[in-house]
mmCIF file of C-alpha atoms and ligand atoms in Angstrom:
data_model
loop_
_atom_site.group_PDB
_atom_site.id
_atom_site.type_symbol
_atom_site.label_atom_id
_atom_site.label_comp_id
_atom_site.label_asym_id
_atom_site.label_seq_id
_atom_site.Cartn_x
_atom_site.Cartn_y
_atom_site.Cartn_z
ATOM 1 C CA MET A 8 85.854 -129.589 54.167
ATOM 2 C CA ILE A 9 89.304 -128.005 54.278
ATOM 3 C CA THR A 10 89.683 -125.389 56.963
ATOM 4 C CA ALA A 11 92.036 -122.420 56.776
ATOM 5 C CA GLU A 12 94.185 -124.089 59.424
ATOM 6 C CA GLU A 13 94.642 -127.196 57.328
ATOM 7 C CA GLU A 14 95.640 -125.124 54.327
ATOM 8 C CA THR A 15 98.460 -123.500 56.298
ATOM 9 C CA PRO A 16 99.520 -126.142 58.806
ATOM 10 C CA GLN A 17 102.615 -124.105 59.709
ATOM 11 C CA GLY A 18 100.444 -121.508 61.324
ATOM 12 C CA SER A 19 98.185 -123.838 63.226
ATOM 13 C CA VAL A 20 98.578 -124.672 66.870
ATOM 14 C CA GLN A 21 98.292 -128.259 67.995
ATOM 15 C CA ASN A 22 96.379 -128.627 71.238
ATOM 16 C CA LEU A 23 99.295 -130.699 72.378
ATOM 17 C CA GLU A 24 101.540 -127.635 72.311
ATOM 18 C CA LEU A 25 99.463 -126.175 75.071
ATOM 19 C CA SER A 26 100.363 -128.882 77.548
ATOM 20 C CA ASP A 27 102.411 -127.693 80.519
ATOM 21 C CA ASP A 28 105.593 -129.540 79.769
ATOM 22 C CA VAL A 29 105.933 -128.355 76.161
ATOM 23 C CA GLY A 30 108.319 -125.414 76.222
ATOM 24 C CA ARG A 31 109.383 -122.840 73.662
ATOM 25 C CA VAL A 32 109.991 -123.656 70.032
ATOM 26 C CA ILE A 33 113.645 -124.464 69.314
ATOM 27 C CA VAL A 34 113.186 -125.243 65.599
ATOM 28 C CA SER A 35 109.877 -124.324 63.974
ATOM 29 C CA GLU A 36 107.970 -126.411 61.482
ATOM 30 C CA VAL A 37 108.822 -123.925 58.717
ATOM 31 C CA GLU A 38 112.538 -123.992 59.564
ATOM 32 C CA LEU A 39 112.495 -127.794 59.669
ATOM 33 C CA GLN A 40 110.901 -128.120 56.261
ATOM 34 C CA ALA A 41 113.172 -125.511 54.653
ATOM 35 C CA ARG A 42 116.312 -127.162 55.997
ATOM 36 C CA ILE A 43 115.150 -130.643 55.026
ATOM 37 C CA ALA A 44 114.567 -129.407 51.469
ATOM 38 C CA GLU A 45 118.195 -128.156 51.412
ATOM 39 C CA LEU A 46 119.541 -131.416 52.819
ATOM 40 C CA GLY A 47 117.509 -133.316 50.232
ATOM 41 C CA GLU A 48 119.018 -131.270 47.425
ATOM 42 C CA ARG A 49 122.559 -131.823 48.678
ATOM 43 C CA ILE A 50 122.012 -135.546 49.108
ATOM 44 C CA THR A 51 120.440 -135.747 45.644
ATOM 45 C CA ALA A 52 123.545 -134.099 44.144
ATOM 46 C CA ASP A 53 126.057 -136.068 46.235
ATOM 47 C CA TYR A 54 124.479 -139.455 45.525
ATOM 48 C CA ALA A 55 123.700 -139.004 41.833
ATOM 49 C CA GLY A 56 124.437 -142.295 40.081
ATOM 50 C CA ARG A 57 124.724 -144.236 43.349
ATOM 51 C CA PRO A 58 121.323 -144.099 45.048
ATOM 52 C CA PRO A 59 121.565 -144.495 48.828
ATOM 53 C CA LEU A 60 119.984 -146.894 51.235
ATOM 54 C CA LEU A 61 118.508 -144.719 53.965
ATOM 55 C CA VAL A 62 118.765 -146.376 57.353
ATOM 56 C CA GLY A 63 116.483 -144.721 59.880
ATOM 57 C CA VAL A 64 117.113 -145.134 63.571
ATOM 58 C CA LEU A 65 113.825 -145.791 65.325
ATOM 59 C CA LYS A 66 111.867 -144.463 66.846
ATOM 60 C CA GLY A 67 113.088 -140.872 66.972
ATOM 61 C CA ALA A 68 113.978 -140.548 63.284
ATOM 62 C CA PHE A 69 110.686 -141.760 61.837
ATOM 63 C CA MET A 70 109.308 -138.326 60.993
ATOM 64 C CA PHE A 71 112.611 -136.926 59.734
ATOM 65 C CA MET A 72 113.092 -140.049 57.602
ATOM 66 C CA SER A 73 109.665 -139.612 56.091
ATOM 67 C CA ASP A 74 110.242 -135.972 55.126
ATOM 68 C CA LEU A 75 113.901 -136.366 54.128
ATOM 69 C CA SER A 76 113.219 -139.329 51.859
ATOM 70 C CA ARG A 77 110.639 -137.261 49.982
ATOM 71 C CA ALA A 78 113.105 -134.378 49.638
ATOM 72 C CA ILE A 79 115.572 -136.622 47.775
ATOM 73 C CA SER A 80 115.022 -136.925 44.024
ATOM 74 C CA LEU A 81 116.680 -140.309 43.647
ATOM 75 C CA PRO A 82 115.285 -143.838 43.826
ATOM 76 C CA VAL A 83 116.264 -144.440 47.453
ATOM 77 C CA ASP A 84 115.655 -147.611 49.428
ATOM 78 C CA VAL A 85 114.693 -147.338 53.078
ATOM 79 C CA ASP A 86 115.225 -149.612 56.039
ATOM 80 C CA PHE A 87 115.057 -149.153 59.791
ATOM 81 C CA MET A 88 116.918 -150.220 62.881
ATOM 82 C CA ALA A 89 115.679 -149.893 66.401
ATOM 83 C CA VAL A 90 118.169 -149.484 69.190
ATOM 84 C CA SER A 91 117.752 -148.987 72.840
ATOM 85 C CA SER A 92 120.490 -147.560 74.944
ATOM 86 C CA TYR A 93 120.844 -148.419 78.548
ATOM 87 C CA GLY A 94 120.561 -145.397 80.762
ATOM 88 C CA SER A 95 117.903 -143.096 82.166
ATOM 89 C CA ALA A 96 115.061 -141.596 80.140
ATOM 90 C CA THR A 97 117.218 -138.624 79.206
ATOM 91 C CA ARG A 98 120.827 -139.845 79.298
ATOM 92 C CA THR A 99 122.411 -142.599 77.304
ATOM 93 C CA SER A 100 125.094 -144.811 78.764
ATOM 94 C CA GLY A 101 126.612 -145.638 75.396
ATOM 95 C CA VAL A 102 125.760 -149.306 75.785
ATOM 96 C CA VAL A 103 123.444 -149.988 72.888
ATOM 97 C CA ARG A 104 121.195 -152.951 72.266
ATOM 98 C CA ILE A 105 119.885 -153.694 68.763
ATOM 99 C CA VAL A 106 116.140 -154.180 69.173
ATOM 100 C CA LYS A 107 115.378 -154.449 65.462
ATOM 101 C CA ASP A 108 118.085 -155.197 62.945
ATOM 102 C CA LEU A 109 118.143 -154.322 59.248
ATOM 103 C CA ASP A 110 116.294 -156.481 56.747
ATOM 104 C CA VAL A 111 118.743 -155.899 53.883
ATOM 105 C CA ASP A 112 122.336 -156.863 53.214
ATOM 106 C CA LEU A 113 124.674 -153.856 53.265
ATOM 107 C CA ALA A 114 127.381 -155.243 51.012
ATOM 108 C CA ASP A 115 128.027 -152.768 48.173
ATOM 109 C CA ARG A 116 125.300 -150.408 49.363
ATOM 110 C CA HIS A 117 125.743 -146.673 49.852
ATOM 111 C CA VAL A 118 124.341 -146.375 53.343
ATOM 112 C CA LEU A 119 123.109 -143.087 54.767
ATOM 113 C CA VAL A 120 122.156 -143.323 58.431
ATOM 114 C CA VAL A 121 119.289 -141.007 59.348
ATOM 115 C CA GLU A 122 119.364 -139.981 63.013
ATOM 116 C CA ASP A 123 117.142 -137.668 65.010
ATOM 117 C CA ILE A 124 119.667 -136.184 67.420
ATOM 118 C CA VAL A 125 123.281 -136.530 68.439
ATOM 119 C CA ASP A 126 123.834 -135.829 72.120
ATOM 120 C CA SER A 127 126.858 -137.632 73.563
ATOM 121 C CA GLY A 128 127.329 -139.292 70.173
ATOM 122 C CA LEU A 129 127.783 -142.687 71.801
ATOM 123 C CA THR A 130 124.737 -144.269 70.146
ATOM 124 C CA LEU A 131 125.841 -143.171 66.699
ATOM 125 C CA SER A 132 129.438 -144.150 67.259
ATOM 126 C CA TYR A 133 128.301 -147.653 68.197
ATOM 127 C CA LEU A 134 126.001 -147.852 65.160
ATOM 128 C CA GLN A 135 128.725 -146.709 62.782
ATOM 129 C CA ARG A 136 131.046 -149.463 63.964
ATOM 130 C CA TYR A 137 128.233 -152.008 63.783
ATOM 131 C CA LEU A 138 127.264 -151.032 60.221
ATOM 132 C CA LEU A 139 130.845 -150.720 58.936
ATOM 133 C CA ALA A 140 131.433 -154.316 59.950
ATOM 134 C CA ARG A 141 128.914 -155.273 57.265
ATOM 135 C CA SER A 142 131.049 -153.861 54.449
ATOM 136 C CA PRO A 143 128.873 -151.191 52.859
ATOM 137 C CA ALA A 144 130.302 -149.410 49.797
ATOM 138 C CA SER A 145 130.065 -146.185 51.797
ATOM 139 C CA LEU A 146 128.629 -145.056 55.114
ATOM 140 C CA GLU A 147 127.588 -141.501 55.998
ATOM 141 C CA VAL A 148 125.331 -139.926 58.585
ATOM 142 C CA CYS A 149 122.562 -137.367 58.306
ATOM 143 C CA ALA A 150 121.594 -136.058 61.746
ATOM 144 C CA LEU A 151 118.724 -133.624 62.112
ATOM 145 C CA LEU A 152 119.978 -132.141 65.383
ATOM 146 C CA VAL A 153 123.338 -131.912 67.094
ATOM 147 C CA LYS A 154 123.552 -130.675 70.674
ATOM 148 C CA GLU A 155 126.325 -128.149 71.071
ATOM 149 C CA GLY A 156 129.305 -129.159 73.167
ATOM 150 C CA GLN A 157 127.960 -132.526 74.332
ATOM 151 C CA GLN A 158 129.853 -135.000 72.170
ATOM 152 C CA ARG A 159 132.069 -137.445 74.000
ATOM 153 C CA THR A 160 133.471 -139.009 70.866
ATOM 154 C CA GLU A 161 134.780 -137.837 67.484
ATOM 155 C CA LEU A 162 132.046 -138.134 64.878
ATOM 156 C CA ASP A 163 132.138 -137.495 61.178
ATOM 157 C CA LEU A 164 128.683 -136.159 60.268
ATOM 158 C CA ALA A 165 128.257 -135.538 56.554
ATOM 159 C CA TYR A 166 124.876 -133.795 56.933
ATOM 160 C CA VAL A 167 123.542 -131.865 59.920
ATOM 161 C CA GLY A 168 120.199 -130.078 60.107
ATOM 162 C CA PHE A 169 120.647 -127.818 63.112
ATOM 163 C CA HIS A 170 123.038 -127.258 65.979
ATOM 164 C CA ILE A 171 120.948 -126.639 69.092
ATOM 165 C CA PRO A 172 121.689 -125.696 72.708
ATOM 166 C CA ALA A 173 122.345 -128.560 75.113
ATOM 167 C CA GLU A 174 118.880 -128.900 76.548
ATOM 168 C CA PHE A 175 116.323 -131.667 76.342
ATOM 169 C CA VAL A 176 113.991 -131.319 73.364
ATOM 170 C CA VAL A 177 110.809 -133.052 72.217
ATOM 171 C CA GLY A 178 108.671 -133.228 69.103
ATOM 172 C CA TYR A 179 109.062 -134.094 65.415
ATOM 173 C CA GLY A 180 109.768 -137.697 66.409
ATOM 174 C CA LEU A 181 111.680 -137.031 69.617
ATOM 175 C CA ASP A 182 110.141 -138.203 72.847
ATOM 176 C CA VAL A 183 110.288 -137.962 76.556
ATOM 177 C CA ASP A 184 109.323 -141.377 77.903
ATOM 178 C CA GLU A 185 107.541 -142.083 74.585
ATOM 179 C CA ARG A 186 105.459 -138.901 74.781
ATOM 180 C CA LEU A 187 105.231 -135.821 72.566
ATOM 181 C CA ARG A 188 106.683 -137.349 69.392
ATOM 182 C CA ASN A 189 103.871 -135.941 67.258
ATOM 183 C CA LEU A 190 104.553 -132.267 67.913
ATOM 184 C CA ARG A 191 105.192 -130.614 64.543
ATOM 185 C CA ALA A 192 108.119 -128.502 65.726
ATOM 186 C CA ILE A 193 111.094 -129.144 68.001
ATOM 187 C CA HIS A 194 110.321 -127.768 71.449
ATOM 188 C CA ALA A 195 112.284 -127.464 74.661
ATOM 189 C CA TYR A 196 110.952 -129.901 77.252
ATOM 190 C CA ALA A 197 109.649 -127.909 80.177
ATOM 191 C CA GLY A 198 108.677 -130.786 82.465
ATOM 192 C CA ASP A 199 110.584 -132.666 85.108
ATOM 193 C CA LEU A 200 113.720 -134.514 84.064
ATOM 194 C CA SER A 201 114.555 -136.956 86.797
HETATM 195 P P1 IMP B 303 123.552 -140.058 72.434
HETATM 196 O O1 IMP B 303 123.967 -141.493 72.370
HETATM 197 O O2 IMP B 303 123.878 -139.429 73.771
HETATM 198 O O3 IMP B 303 124.079 -139.231 71.297
HETATM 199 O O4 IMP B 303 121.978 -140.033 72.398
HETATM 200 C C1 IMP B 303 121.304 -140.295 71.244
HETATM 201 C C2 IMP B 303 119.885 -140.727 71.472
HETATM 202 O O5 IMP B 303 119.336 -140.273 72.719
HETATM 203 C C3 IMP B 303 119.040 -140.099 70.390
HETATM 204 O O6 IMP B 303 118.967 -140.930 69.246
HETATM 205 C C4 IMP B 303 117.724 -139.888 71.072
HETATM 206 O O7 IMP B 303 116.901 -141.038 70.934
HETATM 207 C C5 IMP B 303 118.072 -139.685 72.530
HETATM 208 N N1 IMP B 303 118.133 -138.258 72.873
HETATM 209 C C6 IMP B 303 119.237 -137.507 73.118
HETATM 210 N N2 IMP B 303 118.924 -136.239 73.405
HETATM 211 C C7 IMP B 303 117.572 -136.169 73.329
HETATM 212 C C8 IMP B 303 116.623 -135.074 73.507
HETATM 213 O O8 IMP B 303 116.963 -133.909 73.795
HETATM 214 N N3 IMP B 303 115.309 -135.410 73.341
HETATM 215 C C9 IMP B 303 114.883 -136.663 73.021
HETATM 216 N N4 IMP B 303 115.738 -137.695 72.843
HETATM 217 C C10 IMP B 303 117.061 -137.449 72.995
HETATM 218 MG MG1 MG B 304 114.567 -141.487 72.527
#
């Protein structure tokens, strides 16, 4: 049986949202989906005739990758990398370790890196250098979120979903200590950040 809530998932509340450390909505599910549709259209136009290889950065980008790939009307390939940056749960040090490398060769591929969020930008800057060394035909970045005023390095981001205030956020793939990734919207984290 399909309930009214399932028919209009945008309006439904996940029980998870009621937990104490889930704060206000920063980007709603409706805003996310509308923006992703726009990004998909732009990418479809920009990459016509040279279908991209989407490289998702795990784990945070898994949900964005899933929705973005379906918003692109081109025969894309997908692959994933997993990186872990040394630092605390909420701050990266910029020293990145590749936990899972790509399965495919990048030579002559049009690579579009799909990232969840750019904070200091150090993770992405490292990844760009790492991927460029493998001689792709082109390399661009699509970041869902960019935190205002936090970047410690110059980054060239071809596609950005939303610029958000510099606070810690969770949901839609983003975690705090591996929790809260399955929230449908981007929320401020209202718990302790130690
Ligand atoms: P950066 O290297 O400082 O740009 O940090 C990038 C990575 O840190 C992202 O790919 C996320 O995994 C994580 N990160 C940064 N800010 C947040 C946040 O507000 N919530 C959850 N994860 C975050
Ligand atoms: Mg993370």
